[in-house]
């Protein structure tokens, strides 16, 4: 019943148009070109198993100019202010324009993304053992509901430009700042406080997270790359392909000076129209690797992109990579993931002078670690055993053993996968409300055995 209520609230879409539309004749199609400013606003009711119920306000503002390029737009502004029941906040302003700098696209982003209960399941995917009962209240073996959580607040400021090399090739460059505030969760209930311990804190005690990086830090960055783009449009792509390759240098200073690093990214997308624009098959492959220097653990879960579509990009797991798998379940310095998705447009209609369609999609997502953390099992066992021999340690008091946390016989390069389906409601081709459900292939990848997402846009 709760999900039905959320869907009902989400479909309350407010549509405004700054310029009066041209009166359509009988020969005009449902897809008559839009002009001027168009605003799509949603009263901020979304749901995600990883984030909980999110409430606030989201606005998408498009300017189509004289309409000759519709459904492509001249200017785009995205604004969001929201907070969730699982203590995830989004305060974001994003701007995109093709007209501010001649022959260049400009993108600017300012975001503050606090997360008081961010996921932390350990390093190297399957090598970190997950126990659902440790965070499930009422279950035998329950520890506290935040055992697999930690605080992770992100401040992001970014500015990027794209210049045209030819009709299909582009170059990109951009600068920005990623400011992370990391730490333990502060619980309030008496039982949780009495038994408080998080895996994040244990990783600090075991030396897997160093003193220098434990509380986060500020990292100015610079990235540059090339892209090839033949997509007919960016949001609701029917045909064409896209790929990019770029590097990102993350600077570090002071106590974090050892964490200067260089990351390499590659992305590929292909769109195949099977029945005109009614049925489309899509493919995606994405890869990120730390190729020089050492990256602090918190930057290893941030997925670098040339165009910031989503509020926060996570590595492997969650709505932006492997749907159905828990957010950040696979945490490593290098990773790759891919998607096969079928998209259909089932019904088109006009309402309040806007063009709408209802679509359905089904998908298969999978990912793998390409570079793992180099953890010395022998040294780690020695540290663990020293705590086990200390009767005052949390490990000894709770009777935990090494194998409760690590499985070094597990192949960290094993595939993590999820599959599912969704429904879309789109306005004017660019404003898309999304409802998706995904199921993981392994119980180790999701405590709910499935994830439900209500949000905006396609995954790519």
Short mmCIF file of C-alpha atoms in Angstrom, two decimals, residues 116-457:
data_model
loop_
_atom_site.label_atom_id
_atom_site.label_comp_id
_atom_site.label_asym_id
_atom_site.label_seq_id
_atom_site.Cartn_x
_atom_site.Cartn_y
_atom_site.Cartn_z
CA UNK A 116 24.42 10.33 8.10
CA UNK A 117 23.94 6.60 7.39
CA UNK A 118 25.98 5.85 4.28
CA UNK A 119 26.53 2.19 3.42
CA UNK A 120 29.83 0.50 4.28
CA UNK A 121 30.08 -3.27 3.73
CA UNK A 122 33.85 -3.54 3.57
CA UNK A 123 36.42 -3.75 0.79
CA UNK A 124 36.82 -6.00 -2.26
CA UNK A 125 33.22 -7.11 -2.70
CA UNK A 126 32.77 -10.80 -1.96
CA UNK A 127 35.90 -10.93 0.21
CA UNK A 128 33.91 -8.97 2.81
CA UNK A 129 31.29 -11.20 4.41
CA UNK A 130 27.85 -9.68 4.96
CA UNK A 131 25.49 -10.74 7.80
CA UNK A 132 21.98 -9.50 7.37
CA UNK A 133 20.99 -10.48 10.93
CA UNK A 134 23.63 -8.19 12.45
CA UNK A 135 21.63 -5.10 11.40
CA UNK A 136 18.08 -6.54 11.41
CA UNK A 137 16.36 -5.63 14.64
CA UNK A 138 14.72 -8.63 16.26
CA UNK A 139 16.90 -11.15 14.46
CA UNK A 140 19.10 -13.57 16.39
CA UNK A 141 22.59 -12.10 16.42
CA UNK A 142 21.39 -8.49 16.03
CA UNK A 143 24.13 -5.96 16.89
CA UNK A 144 22.75 -2.55 15.91
CA UNK A 145 20.97 -1.15 12.89
CA UNK A 146 24.00 0.96 11.90
CA UNK A 147 26.67 -1.75 11.92
CA UNK A 148 27.09 -1.44 8.12
CA UNK A 149 26.82 2.36 8.07
CA UNK A 150 29.06 5.41 8.47
CA UNK A 151 28.73 9.18 8.05
CA UNK A 152 29.75 10.49 4.63
CA UNK A 153 28.93 14.12 3.76
CA UNK A 154 30.00 15.38 0.34
CA UNK A 155 30.40 18.96 -0.88
CA UNK A 156 30.87 19.14 -4.67
CA UNK A 157 31.61 22.19 -6.79
CA UNK A 158 32.24 21.62 -10.49
CA UNK A 159 32.55 23.52 -13.76
CA UNK A 160 33.00 21.79 -17.13
CA UNK A 161 33.14 22.84 -20.76
CA UNK A 162 32.71 20.79 -23.92
CA UNK A 163 34.11 21.94 -27.25
CA UNK A 164 33.42 20.52 -30.69
CA UNK A 165 36.27 18.95 -32.69
CA UNK A 166 34.02 17.76 -35.52
CA UNK A 167 30.33 16.98 -35.96
CA UNK A 168 30.67 13.90 -33.71
CA UNK A 169 33.91 14.32 -31.72
CA UNK A 170 34.26 16.59 -28.66
CA UNK A 171 36.85 17.50 -26.08
CA UNK A 172 36.14 18.08 -22.41
CA UNK A 173 37.92 19.80 -19.58
CA UNK A 174 36.80 20.69 -16.12
CA UNK A 175 37.79 21.61 -12.59
CA UNK A 176 36.11 21.04 -9.29
CA UNK A 177 36.33 20.28 -5.62
CA UNK A 178 35.22 17.18 -3.71
CA UNK A 179 35.06 17.77 0.02
CA UNK A 180 34.33 14.70 2.17
CA UNK A 181 33.46 14.57 5.86
CA UNK A 182 33.73 10.97 7.07
CA UNK A 183 33.11 9.48 10.50
CA UNK A 184 31.14 7.19 12.75
CA UNK A 185 27.38 7.07 13.09
CA UNK A 186 25.94 8.60 16.26
CA UNK A 187 23.08 6.45 17.50
CA UNK A 188 20.43 7.60 19.94
CA UNK A 189 18.53 4.54 21.19
CA UNK A 190 19.72 3.07 24.50
CA UNK A 191 20.20 -0.45 23.12
CA UNK A 192 22.06 0.69 20.01
CA UNK A 193 24.27 3.02 22.05
CA UNK A 194 25.15 0.26 24.51
CA UNK A 195 26.10 -2.09 21.69
CA UNK A 196 27.40 0.50 19.24
CA UNK A 197 30.09 -0.61 16.85
CA UNK A 198 30.31 -0.18 13.11
CA UNK A 199 32.33 -2.10 10.56
CA UNK A 200 33.80 1.28 9.59
CA UNK A 201 35.27 1.70 13.09
CA UNK A 202 36.63 -1.87 13.06
CA UNK A 203 38.36 -1.14 9.74
CA UNK A 204 40.03 1.84 11.43
CA UNK A 205 41.13 -0.32 14.36
CA UNK A 206 42.52 -2.97 12.01
CA UNK A 207 44.52 -0.39 10.03
CA UNK A 208 42.58 -0.93 6.78
CA UNK A 209 41.62 2.76 6.93
CA UNK A 210 44.59 4.96 7.86
CA UNK A 211 44.56 7.77 10.43
CA UNK A 212 45.22 10.35 7.69
CA UNK A 213 42.14 9.47 5.62
CA UNK A 214 39.70 8.38 8.32
CA UNK A 215 37.86 11.71 8.59
CA UNK A 216 37.87 12.60 4.89
CA UNK A 217 39.34 15.70 3.29
CA UNK A 218 39.16 18.20 0.45
CA UNK A 219 40.39 17.27 -3.02
CA UNK A 220 40.57 19.78 -5.87
CA UNK A 221 40.47 17.93 -9.18
CA UNK A 222 41.03 18.45 -12.87
CA UNK A 223 39.83 16.20 -15.65
CA UNK A 224 40.17 16.14 -19.41
CA UNK A 225 39.06 13.78 -22.13
CA UNK A 226 37.48 13.07 -25.49
CA UNK A 227 34.05 11.82 -26.48
CA UNK A 228 32.24 10.59 -29.57
CA UNK A 229 28.50 11.16 -29.71
CA UNK A 230 25.99 10.26 -32.43
CA UNK A 231 22.90 10.05 -30.19
CA UNK A 232 19.82 11.70 -31.67
CA UNK A 233 19.08 13.18 -28.21
CA UNK A 234 20.54 12.77 -24.76
CA UNK A 235 17.69 11.87 -22.39
CA UNK A 236 15.34 9.72 -24.47
CA UNK A 237 17.85 8.37 -26.96
CA UNK A 238 16.42 6.31 -29.83
CA UNK A 239 19.51 5.60 -31.90
CA UNK A 240 23.22 6.30 -32.01
CA UNK A 241 26.16 5.63 -29.73
CA UNK A 242 28.34 7.43 -27.23
CA UNK A 243 31.77 6.76 -25.79
CA UNK A 244 34.29 8.76 -23.82
CA UNK A 245 37.72 8.32 -22.33
CA UNK A 246 39.16 10.74 -19.76
CA UNK A 247 41.53 11.07 -16.84
CA UNK A 248 40.94 12.77 -13.49
CA UNK A 249 43.71 14.06 -11.27
CA UNK A 250 42.68 14.36 -7.62
CA UNK A 251 45.00 16.57 -5.62
CA UNK A 252 45.70 16.12 -1.91
CA UNK A 253 47.54 18.30 0.59
CA UNK A 254 48.73 18.35 4.18
CA UNK A 255 48.25 15.08 6.03
CA UNK A 256 46.60 13.68 2.90
CA UNK A 257 49.54 14.47 0.60
CA UNK A 258 50.23 10.76 0.03
CA UNK A 259 46.80 10.45 -1.60
CA UNK A 260 47.43 12.35 -4.84
CA UNK A 261 46.08 10.07 -7.54
CA UNK A 262 45.12 9.72 -11.19
CA UNK A 263 42.03 7.81 -12.32
CA UNK A 264 41.17 6.58 -15.82
CA UNK A 265 37.57 6.27 -17.02
CA UNK A 266 35.98 4.78 -20.11
CA UNK A 267 32.25 4.77 -20.93
CA UNK A 268 30.37 3.29 -23.88
CA UNK A 269 26.64 3.35 -24.73
CA UNK A 270 24.83 2.03 -27.79
CA UNK A 271 21.15 2.39 -28.73
CA UNK A 272 19.36 0.10 -31.23
CA UNK A 273 15.81 1.03 -32.41
CA UNK A 274 13.93 -2.24 -33.00
CA UNK A 275 10.44 -0.84 -33.68
CA UNK A 276 11.01 2.80 -34.62
CA UNK A 277 11.11 4.64 -31.28
CA UNK A 278 8.60 2.27 -29.69
CA UNK A 279 11.10 -0.46 -28.74
CA UNK A 280 14.79 0.23 -28.13
CA UNK A 281 17.61 -2.03 -27.01
CA UNK A 282 20.40 -0.29 -25.09
CA UNK A 283 23.89 -1.37 -24.06
CA UNK A 284 26.27 0.25 -21.59
CA UNK A 285 29.80 -0.45 -20.39
CA UNK A 286 31.67 1.68 -17.85
CA UNK A 287 35.09 1.34 -16.24
CA UNK A 288 37.12 3.27 -13.65
CA UNK A 289 40.64 2.49 -12.44
CA UNK A 290 43.20 4.22 -10.23
CA UNK A 291 46.25 4.15 -12.52
CA UNK A 292 48.74 6.25 -10.54
CA UNK A 293 49.20 7.22 -6.92
CA UNK A 294 46.98 6.12 -4.06
CA UNK A 295 43.34 7.07 -3.66
CA UNK A 296 41.72 7.57 -0.23
CA UNK A 297 39.04 4.97 0.40
CA UNK A 298 36.16 7.46 0.13
CA UNK A 299 37.14 8.58 -3.40
CA UNK A 300 37.12 4.94 -4.54
CA UNK A 301 33.35 4.86 -4.22
CA UNK A 302 32.84 8.05 -6.25
CA UNK A 303 32.28 7.33 -9.95
CA UNK A 304 33.79 10.09 -12.09
CA UNK A 305 31.71 11.29 -15.04
CA UNK A 306 32.03 13.99 -17.70
CA UNK A 307 28.38 14.97 -17.36
CA UNK A 308 26.77 15.02 -13.89
CA UNK A 309 23.35 13.48 -14.48
CA UNK A 310 22.76 12.15 -10.99
CA UNK A 311 23.18 13.77 -7.60
CA UNK A 312 25.79 11.34 -6.35
CA UNK A 313 27.51 8.59 -8.27
CA UNK A 314 28.35 5.45 -6.36
CA UNK A 315 30.77 2.74 -7.47
CA UNK A 316 29.18 -0.72 -7.71
CA UNK A 317 25.72 -1.18 -6.26
CA UNK A 318 22.63 1.00 -6.27
CA UNK A 319 20.46 2.92 -8.71
CA UNK A 320 23.30 4.35 -10.86
CA UNK A 321 25.26 1.12 -11.49
CA UNK A 322 23.93 -2.33 -10.45
CA UNK A 323 20.26 -2.04 -9.60
CA UNK A 324 19.08 -4.56 -7.02
CA UNK A 325 22.51 -4.75 -5.37
CA UNK A 326 23.02 -2.75 -2.17
CA UNK A 327 24.60 0.67 -2.60
CA UNK A 328 28.42 0.51 -2.32
CA UNK A 329 28.36 -3.25 -1.79
CA UNK A 330 31.44 -3.57 -4.04
CA UNK A 331 34.13 -1.12 -2.86
CA UNK A 332 37.49 -1.17 -4.68
CA UNK A 333 40.05 1.12 -6.43
CA UNK A 334 39.09 -0.29 -9.84
CA UNK A 335 35.78 -1.56 -11.20
CA UNK A 336 33.73 -2.11 -14.35
CA UNK A 337 30.02 -2.65 -14.94
CA UNK A 338 27.67 -3.17 -17.86
CA UNK A 339 23.95 -3.06 -18.66
CA UNK A 340 21.61 -4.58 -21.22
CA UNK A 341 18.23 -2.83 -21.20
CA UNK A 342 15.05 -2.93 -23.30
CA UNK A 343 12.96 0.24 -23.38
CA UNK A 344 9.47 0.62 -24.81
CA UNK A 345 7.03 3.52 -25.21
CA UNK A 346 3.58 2.09 -24.59
CA UNK A 347 1.25 5.09 -24.66
CA UNK A 348 1.52 8.70 -25.89
CA UNK A 349 -0.87 11.50 -24.95
CA UNK A 350 -1.11 15.30 -24.53
CA UNK A 351 -2.12 16.98 -21.31
CA UNK A 352 -2.17 20.72 -20.38
CA UNK A 353 -0.35 21.55 -23.63
CA UNK A 354 2.52 19.16 -22.82
CA UNK A 355 3.57 15.93 -24.55
CA UNK A 356 3.65 12.78 -22.40
CA UNK A 357 4.37 9.10 -22.82
CA UNK A 358 4.28 6.05 -20.56
CA UNK A 359 7.11 3.55 -21.04
CA UNK A 360 8.27 0.21 -19.68
CA UNK A 361 11.85 -1.06 -19.36
CA UNK A 362 13.57 -4.27 -18.26
CA UNK A 363 17.28 -4.61 -17.52
CA UNK A 364 20.25 -6.76 -16.54
CA UNK A 365 23.15 -5.06 -14.69
CA UNK A 366 26.44 -6.69 -13.73
CA UNK A 367 29.80 -5.52 -12.39
CA UNK A 368 33.24 -6.77 -11.41
CA UNK A 369 36.33 -5.51 -9.56
CA UNK A 370 39.27 -4.77 -11.88
CA UNK A 371 41.69 -3.59 -9.18
CA UNK A 372 41.30 -4.62 -5.56
CA UNK A 373 42.73 -3.40 -2.27
CA UNK A 374 45.98 -5.19 -1.49
CA UNK A 375 45.18 -6.54 1.98
CA UNK A 376 47.85 -8.62 3.75
CA UNK A 377 45.87 -11.51 5.23
CA UNK A 378 48.68 -12.63 7.56
CA UNK A 379 49.17 -9.18 9.09
CA UNK A 380 45.43 -8.63 9.37
CA UNK A 381 44.98 -11.93 11.21
CA UNK A 382 47.68 -10.93 13.69
CA UNK A 383 45.91 -7.66 14.48
CA UNK A 384 42.57 -9.45 14.75
CA UNK A 385 43.97 -12.18 17.04
CA UNK A 386 45.51 -9.57 19.35
CA UNK A 387 42.05 -8.07 19.83
CA UNK A 388 40.54 -11.50 20.31
CA UNK A 389 42.93 -12.13 23.20
CA UNK A 390 41.93 -8.84 24.85
CA UNK A 391 38.83 -9.58 27.01
CA UNK A 392 37.88 -5.89 26.93
CA UNK A 393 37.73 -5.63 23.13
CA UNK A 394 34.48 -5.58 21.20
CA UNK A 395 35.60 -8.61 19.19
CA UNK A 396 36.17 -10.74 22.31
CA UNK A 397 32.99 -9.56 24.08
CA UNK A 398 30.83 -10.49 21.09
CA UNK A 399 32.59 -13.76 20.28
CA UNK A 400 33.45 -12.88 16.68
CA UNK A 401 36.06 -14.72 14.63
CA UNK A 402 38.09 -13.67 11.59
CA UNK A 403 35.88 -15.61 9.17
CA UNK A 404 32.86 -13.60 10.30
CA UNK A 405 34.32 -10.64 8.41
CA UNK A 406 36.63 -11.94 5.67
CA UNK A 407 36.67 -14.73 3.12
CA UNK A 408 40.04 -14.63 1.36
CA UNK A 409 39.14 -17.82 -0.46
CA UNK A 410 36.42 -15.85 -2.22
CA UNK A 411 37.31 -14.49 -5.64
CA UNK A 412 37.02 -10.72 -5.36
CA UNK A 413 36.72 -10.60 -9.15
CA UNK A 414 33.46 -12.56 -9.11
CA UNK A 415 30.50 -10.99 -10.89
CA UNK A 416 27.87 -9.04 -8.96
CA UNK A 417 24.59 -8.80 -10.88
CA UNK A 418 20.98 -7.71 -10.65
CA UNK A 419 17.94 -7.71 -12.95
CA UNK A 420 14.56 -6.05 -12.93
CA UNK A 421 11.98 -3.85 -14.64
CA UNK A 422 10.50 -0.36 -14.46
CA UNK A 423 7.84 2.11 -15.59
CA UNK A 424 8.49 5.64 -16.91
CA UNK A 425 6.32 8.74 -17.25
CA UNK A 426 7.98 11.30 -19.55
CA UNK A 427 7.01 14.91 -20.31
CA UNK A 428 8.36 16.62 -23.44
CA UNK A 429 10.95 13.83 -23.87
CA UNK A 430 13.31 15.27 -21.24
CA UNK A 431 11.47 15.24 -17.89
CA UNK A 432 11.21 11.56 -16.89
CA UNK A 433 9.72 10.12 -13.70
CA UNK A 434 10.99 6.61 -13.05
CA UNK A 435 9.86 3.62 -10.99
CA UNK A 436 12.13 0.56 -11.02
CA UNK A 437 12.48 -2.72 -9.15
CA UNK A 438 15.68 -4.77 -9.13
CA UNK A 439 16.68 -8.13 -7.66
CA UNK A 440 20.29 -9.29 -7.02
CA UNK A 441 21.53 -12.70 -8.07
CA UNK A 442 23.28 -13.26 -4.70
CA UNK A 443 21.83 -12.94 -1.20
CA UNK A 444 25.21 -11.53 -0.12
CA UNK A 445 24.44 -8.48 -2.28
CA UNK A 446 21.16 -7.38 -0.71
CA UNK A 447 19.58 -7.72 2.73
CA UNK A 448 16.10 -7.02 1.29
CA UNK A 449 16.63 -9.53 -1.56
CA UNK A 450 15.36 -6.75 -3.86
CA UNK A 451 15.44 -2.99 -4.19
CA UNK A 452 12.71 -0.56 -5.19
CA UNK A 453 13.56 2.85 -6.70
CA UNK A 454 11.38 5.87 -7.44
CA UNK A 455 13.34 8.72 -8.97
CA UNK A 456 13.99 10.70 -12.12
CA UNK A 457 15.44 9.85 -15.51
#
